Amino acid sequence: LLQSGPRKLETGVTTTLRDVAPLGATDAVAVGDDGMVLRLPGLRPSPLPTGREENLYGVYVTRGERTYAVGQRGIVLRIDGTAVSVDRDPSGPALRAVTACGGGLYAVGDDGRVLARGGDAEAEGTWRRINVTDREDWTDLSCYNGRPVASGDKGGVLMLGAFAESVRFDSGSERGLRGIGGAEGAPTWIVGDGGMLAQLDRTRLHILTAGHTGTLFDVHPLGGAMVAVGAYGAILRFNGERLTVAESPTDAA
């Protein structure tokens, strides 16, 4: 998505891509099924061989441009430039999302799985499991006021705290939550099935509505606004005062 408008990139691969993260103004990394890692230097797609067959579901890029990808059977890949290594061996439920927060890395996934990797993300580290009582499948992960927060497929939002303490916020519905995102100093937004739209502000979960009843898949800060995308080409923008529905050139999800 350029200042001049959208640009379609022919990737040359047929593998399903699951997540993408920026590496600069004209570079990004996308991950997907069968261990696919796709680099986009200069907007020229180039697959990066990983030697892995596990599906990759989430990706995060550090400030030093080290990339972490998580996926099937709980695997975590670490990517430095073109060098790919296994940061955590595949063992256990799938991991769906990974991010940095509060001085460490966190990853979440199926069957209530929550992992943490303390210390500098640019250095070596060891992943450890954080025990939480909720067995919900965690679908996405963000950072709110230095604390990791995850969205769940049963309508829950999990906030992790110090010493492995955690708090679960209930949306009052079992509609699955798909995406969570926010910016520093601003509320965190959560989106999901049936047009579910919520805002986490400190210790309260506010349920909102934008009139959209299709599934909302993801939400992130973009261009000074919070932007959510969903089924039927839905694009919702919140500019700090009100929610608006943006014009979309597609009816695809």
GROMACS .gro file of C-alpha atoms in nm:
model
  253
    1LEU     CA    1   0.000   0.000   0.000
    2LEU     CA    2   0.187   0.303  -0.131
    3GLN     CA    3   0.116   0.675  -0.114
    4SER     CA    4   0.014   0.654  -0.480
    5GLY     CA    5  -0.230   0.373  -0.408
    6PRO     CA    6  -0.235  -0.009  -0.384
    7ARG     CA    7   0.014  -0.206  -0.589
    8LYS     CA    8  -0.031  -0.572  -0.671
    9LEU     CA    9   0.284  -0.782  -0.631
   10GLU     CA   10   0.321  -1.111  -0.817
   11THR     CA   11   0.487  -1.337  -0.559
   12GLY     CA   12   0.547  -1.639  -0.779
   13VAL     CA   13   0.429  -1.872  -0.500
   14THR     CA   14   0.094  -2.049  -0.455
   15THR     CA   15   0.135  -2.115  -0.081
   16THR     CA   16  -0.124  -1.957   0.149
   17LEU     CA   17   0.028  -1.656   0.328
   18ARG     CA   18  -0.089  -1.595   0.687
   19ASP     CA   19   0.081  -1.283   0.825
   20VAL     CA   20   0.299  -0.991   0.716
   21ALA     CA   21   0.518  -0.732   0.890
   22PRO     CA   22   0.709  -0.427   0.760
   23LEU     CA   23   1.088  -0.419   0.741
   24GLY     CA   24   1.109  -0.066   0.607
   25ALA     CA   25   0.947   0.171   0.360
   26THR     CA   26   0.986  -0.071   0.069
   27ASP     CA   27   1.052  -0.403   0.239
   28ALA     CA   28   0.842  -0.653   0.431
   29VAL     CA   29   0.833  -1.018   0.533
   30ALA     CA   30   0.535  -1.252   0.497
   31VAL     CA   31   0.495  -1.605   0.635
   32GLY     CA   32   0.263  -1.890   0.547
   33ASP     CA   33   0.208  -2.259   0.501
   34ASP     CA   34   0.478  -2.521   0.449
   35GLY     CA   35   0.745  -2.309   0.618
   36MET     CA   36   0.707  -2.025   0.367
   37VAL     CA   37   0.896  -1.703   0.441
   38LEU     CA   38   0.865  -1.442   0.167
   39ARG     CA   39   1.086  -1.131   0.165
   40LEU     CA   40   0.988  -0.819  -0.028
   41PRO     CA   41   1.309  -0.613  -0.069
   42GLY     CA   42   1.243  -0.321  -0.300
   43LEU     CA   43   0.893  -0.465  -0.351
   44ARG     CA   44   1.047  -0.763  -0.533
   45PRO     CA   45   0.912  -1.085  -0.374
   46SER     CA   46   1.179  -1.340  -0.295
   47PRO     CA   47   1.112  -1.669  -0.109
   48LEU     CA   48   1.360  -1.745   0.170
   49PRO     CA   49   1.433  -2.117   0.210
   50THR     CA   50   1.371  -2.230   0.568
   51GLY     CA   51   1.408  -2.606   0.538
   52ARG     CA   52   1.089  -2.646   0.745
   53GLU     CA   53   0.749  -2.794   0.657
   54GLU     CA   54   0.547  -2.651   0.947
   55ASN     CA   55   0.280  -2.392   0.864
   56LEU     CA   56   0.374  -2.046   0.995
   57TYR     CA   57   0.091  -1.832   1.135
   58GLY     CA   58   0.247  -1.520   1.291
   59VAL     CA   59   0.549  -1.296   1.238
   60TYR     CA   60   0.716  -1.013   1.434
   61VAL     CA   61   1.011  -0.789   1.342
   62THR     CA   62   1.229  -0.634   1.615
   63ARG     CA   63   1.376  -0.283   1.599
   64GLY     CA   64   1.702  -0.444   1.494
   65GLU     CA   65   1.512  -0.616   1.211
   66ARG     CA   66   1.549  -0.966   1.354
   67THR     CA   67   1.240  -1.163   1.255
   68TYR     CA   68   1.053  -1.422   1.462
   69ALA     CA   69   0.792  -1.651   1.306
   70VAL     CA   70   0.567  -1.893   1.496
   71GLY     CA   71   0.348  -2.174   1.378
   72GLN     CA   72   0.245  -2.535   1.368
   73ARG     CA   73   0.336  -2.762   1.661
   74GLY     CA   74   0.469  -2.460   1.851
   75ILE     CA   75   0.773  -2.397   1.634
   76VAL     CA   76   0.954  -2.062   1.655
   77LEU     CA   77   1.190  -1.957   1.375
   78ARG     CA   78   1.450  -1.681   1.410
   79ILE     CA   79   1.559  -1.501   1.093
   80ASP     CA   80   1.864  -1.274   1.070
   81GLY     CA   81   1.894  -1.144   0.716
   82THR     CA   82   1.887  -1.464   0.512
   83ALA     CA   83   1.996  -1.695   0.796
   84VAL     CA   84   1.712  -1.905   0.938
   85SER     CA   85   1.741  -2.099   1.265
   86VAL     CA   86   1.499  -2.277   1.498
   87ASP     CA   87   1.459  -2.070   1.815
   88ARG     CA   88   1.218  -2.324   1.966
   89ASP     CA   89   1.176  -2.684   1.852
   90PRO     CA   90   0.826  -2.791   1.744
   91SER     CA   91   0.654  -2.946   2.046
   92GLY     CA   92   0.297  -2.893   2.157
   93PRO     CA   93   0.001  -2.691   2.027
   94ALA     CA   94   0.028  -2.442   1.742
   95LEU     CA   95   0.142  -2.087   1.814
   96ARG     CA   96  -0.063  -1.817   1.640
   97ALA     CA   97   0.104  -1.485   1.724
   98VAL     CA   98   0.428  -1.338   1.859
   99THR     CA   99   0.528  -0.988   1.975
  100ALA     CA  100   0.764  -0.798   2.205
  101CYS     CA  101   0.632  -0.643   2.526
  102GLY     CA  102   0.765  -0.532   2.863
  103GLY     CA  103   1.127  -0.622   2.792
  104GLY     CA  104   1.065  -0.969   2.649
  105LEU     CA  105   0.907  -1.170   2.369
  106TYR     CA  106   0.573  -1.347   2.402
  107ALA     CA  107   0.391  -1.602   2.189
  108VAL     CA  108   0.037  -1.740   2.222
  109GLY     CA  109  -0.159  -2.018   2.058
  110ASP     CA  110  -0.398  -2.308   2.086
  111ASP     CA  111  -0.516  -2.479   2.405
  112GLY     CA  112  -0.423  -2.182   2.623
  113ARG     CA  113  -0.055  -2.194   2.530
  114VAL     CA  114   0.144  -1.885   2.639
  115LEU     CA  115   0.523  -1.865   2.605
  116ALA     CA  116   0.775  -1.602   2.713
  117ARG     CA  117   1.137  -1.534   2.618
  118GLY     CA  118   1.304  -1.291   2.854
  119GLY     CA  119   1.585  -1.050   2.780
  120ASP     CA  120   1.699  -0.878   2.465
  121ALA     CA  121   1.521  -1.002   2.153
  122GLU     CA  122   1.842  -0.940   1.956
  123ALA     CA  123   2.038  -1.181   2.179
  124GLU     CA  124   2.013  -1.552   2.255
  125GLY     CA  125   1.729  -1.660   2.480
  126THR     CA  126   1.516  -1.950   2.599
  127TRP     CA  127   1.140  -1.985   2.567
  128ARG     CA  128   0.948  -2.089   2.879
  129ARG     CA  129   0.584  -2.170   2.929
  130ILE     CA  130   0.358  -1.943   3.136
  131ASN     CA  131   0.078  -2.136   3.301
  132VAL     CA  132  -0.266  -1.979   3.265
  133THR     CA  133  -0.593  -2.133   3.380
  134ASP     CA  134  -0.790  -2.055   3.063
  135ARG     CA  135  -0.760  -2.322   2.793
  136GLU     CA  136  -0.891  -2.085   2.528
  137ASP     CA  137  -0.726  -2.082   2.187
  138TRP     CA  138  -0.545  -1.747   2.174
  139THR     CA  139  -0.566  -1.599   1.824
  140ASP     CA  140  -0.362  -1.277   1.833
  141LEU     CA  141  -0.132  -1.079   2.056
  142SER     CA  142  -0.053  -0.714   2.130
  143CYS     CA  143   0.114  -0.498   2.397
  144TYR     CA  144  -0.082  -0.262   2.621
  145ASN     CA  145   0.098  -0.044   2.879
  146GLY     CA  146   0.388  -0.288   2.896
  147ARG     CA  147   0.164  -0.592   2.940
  148PRO     CA  148   0.091  -0.856   2.674
  149VAL     CA  149  -0.276  -0.895   2.584
  150ALA     CA  150  -0.422  -1.178   2.375
  151SER     CA  151  -0.757  -1.230   2.202
  152GLY     CA  152  -0.935  -1.564   2.231
  153ASP     CA  153  -1.165  -1.778   2.019
  154LYS     CA  154  -1.427  -1.796   2.298
  155GLY     CA  155  -1.468  -1.421   2.345
  156GLY     CA  156  -1.200  -1.371   2.608
  157VAL     CA  157  -0.915  -1.120   2.635
  158LEU     CA  158  -0.615  -1.227   2.843
  159MET     CA  159  -0.384  -0.969   3.003
  160LEU     CA  160  -0.059  -1.108   3.139
  161GLY     CA  161   0.105  -0.939   3.433
  162ALA     CA  162   0.416  -0.961   3.646
  163PHE     CA  163   0.514  -1.293   3.802
  164ALA     CA  164   0.297  -1.484   3.550
  165GLU     CA  165  -0.024  -1.338   3.696
  166SER     CA  166  -0.300  -1.300   3.439
  167VAL     CA  167  -0.646  -1.145   3.416
  168ARG     CA  168  -0.919  -1.256   3.174
  169PHE     CA  169  -1.172  -1.003   3.047
  170ASP     CA  170  -1.498  -1.146   2.913
  171SER     CA  171  -1.669  -0.986   2.615
  172GLY     CA  172  -2.005  -1.126   2.730
  173SER     CA  173  -2.029  -1.337   2.416
  174GLU     CA  174  -1.877  -1.661   2.291
  175ARG     CA  175  -1.818  -1.508   1.949
  176GLY     CA  176  -1.457  -1.571   1.856
  177LEU     CA  177  -1.211  -1.283   1.865
  178ARG     CA  178  -0.971  -1.271   1.569
  179GLY     CA  179  -0.740  -0.974   1.606
  180ILE     CA  180  -0.603  -0.733   1.864
  181GLY     CA  181  -0.387  -0.423   1.818
  182GLY     CA  182  -0.303  -0.084   1.961
  183ALA     CA  183  -0.054   0.198   1.982
  184GLU     CA  184   0.148   0.325   2.280
  185GLY     CA  185  -0.059   0.552   2.502
  186ALA     CA  186  -0.385   0.458   2.327
  187PRO     CA  187  -0.657   0.201   2.396
  188THR     CA  188  -0.618  -0.147   2.253
  189TRP     CA  189  -0.880  -0.262   2.003
  190ILE     CA  190  -1.017  -0.615   1.962
  191VAL     CA  191  -1.220  -0.747   1.666
  192GLY     CA  192  -1.388  -1.075   1.583
  193ASP     CA  193  -1.684  -1.276   1.457
  194GLY     CA  194  -2.024  -1.118   1.394
  195GLY     CA  195  -1.871  -0.772   1.371
  196MET     CA  196  -1.746  -0.792   1.732
  197LEU     CA  197  -1.564  -0.470   1.815
  198ALA     CA  198  -1.426  -0.388   2.159
  199GLN     CA  199  -1.182  -0.150   2.324
  200LEU     CA  200  -0.959  -0.233   2.620
  201ASP     CA  201  -0.895   0.075   2.832
  202ARG     CA  202  -0.697   0.012   3.151
  203THR     CA  203  -0.898  -0.258   3.329
  204ARG     CA  204  -1.225  -0.237   3.138
  205LEU     CA  205  -1.346  -0.394   2.816
  206HIS     CA  206  -1.589  -0.170   2.628
  207ILE     CA  207  -1.809  -0.336   2.364
  208LEU     CA  208  -1.869  -0.110   2.062
  209THR     CA  209  -2.062  -0.132   1.737
  210ALA     CA  210  -2.003  -0.006   1.386
  211GLY     CA  211  -2.309  -0.168   1.226
  212HIS     CA  212  -2.096  -0.428   1.047
  213THR     CA  213  -2.214  -0.785   1.113
  214GLY     CA  214  -1.953  -0.976   0.913
  215THR     CA  215  -1.636  -1.115   1.068
  216LEU     CA  216  -1.361  -0.862   1.141
  217PHE     CA  217  -1.021  -1.026   1.107
  218ASP     CA  218  -0.759  -0.777   1.221
  219VAL     CA  219  -0.702  -0.428   1.361
  220HIS     CA  220  -0.389  -0.209   1.377
  221PRO     CA  221  -0.277   0.155   1.386
  222LEU     CA  222  -0.232   0.289   1.034
  223GLY     CA  223  -0.187   0.645   0.914
  224GLY     CA  224  -0.284   0.802   1.246
  225ALA     CA  225  -0.601   0.595   1.286
  226MET     CA  226  -0.704   0.251   1.407
  227VAL     CA  227  -0.807   0.046   1.106
  228ALA     CA  228  -1.000  -0.283   1.110
  229VAL     CA  229  -1.054  -0.510   0.810
  230GLY     CA  230  -1.307  -0.789   0.762
  231ALA     CA  231  -1.550  -0.988   0.551
  232TYR     CA  232  -1.713  -0.840   0.240
  233GLY     CA  233  -1.427  -0.594   0.197
  234ALA     CA  234  -1.505  -0.412   0.521
  235ILE     CA  235  -1.264  -0.136   0.623
  236LEU     CA  236  -1.343   0.054   0.945
  237ARG     CA  237  -1.148   0.362   1.060
  238PHE     CA  238  -1.141   0.528   1.401
  239ASN     CA  239  -0.972   0.870   1.396
  240GLY     CA  240  -0.997   0.937   1.770
  241GLU     CA  241  -1.352   1.069   1.762
  242ARG     CA  242  -1.578   0.836   1.564
  243LEU     CA  243  -1.589   0.518   1.360
  244THR     CA  244  -1.634   0.550   0.984
  245VAL     CA  245  -1.674   0.291   0.709
  246ALA     CA  246  -1.415   0.344   0.435
  247GLU     CA  247  -1.478   0.283   0.067
  248SER     CA  248  -1.339  -0.054  -0.040
  249PRO     CA  249  -1.251  -0.165  -0.394
  250THR     CA  250  -1.335  -0.530  -0.319
  251ASP     CA  251  -1.602  -0.748  -0.160
  252ALA     CA  252  -1.345  -1.013  -0.070
  253ALA     CA  253  -1.253  -1.076   0.294
   0.00000   0.00000   0.00000
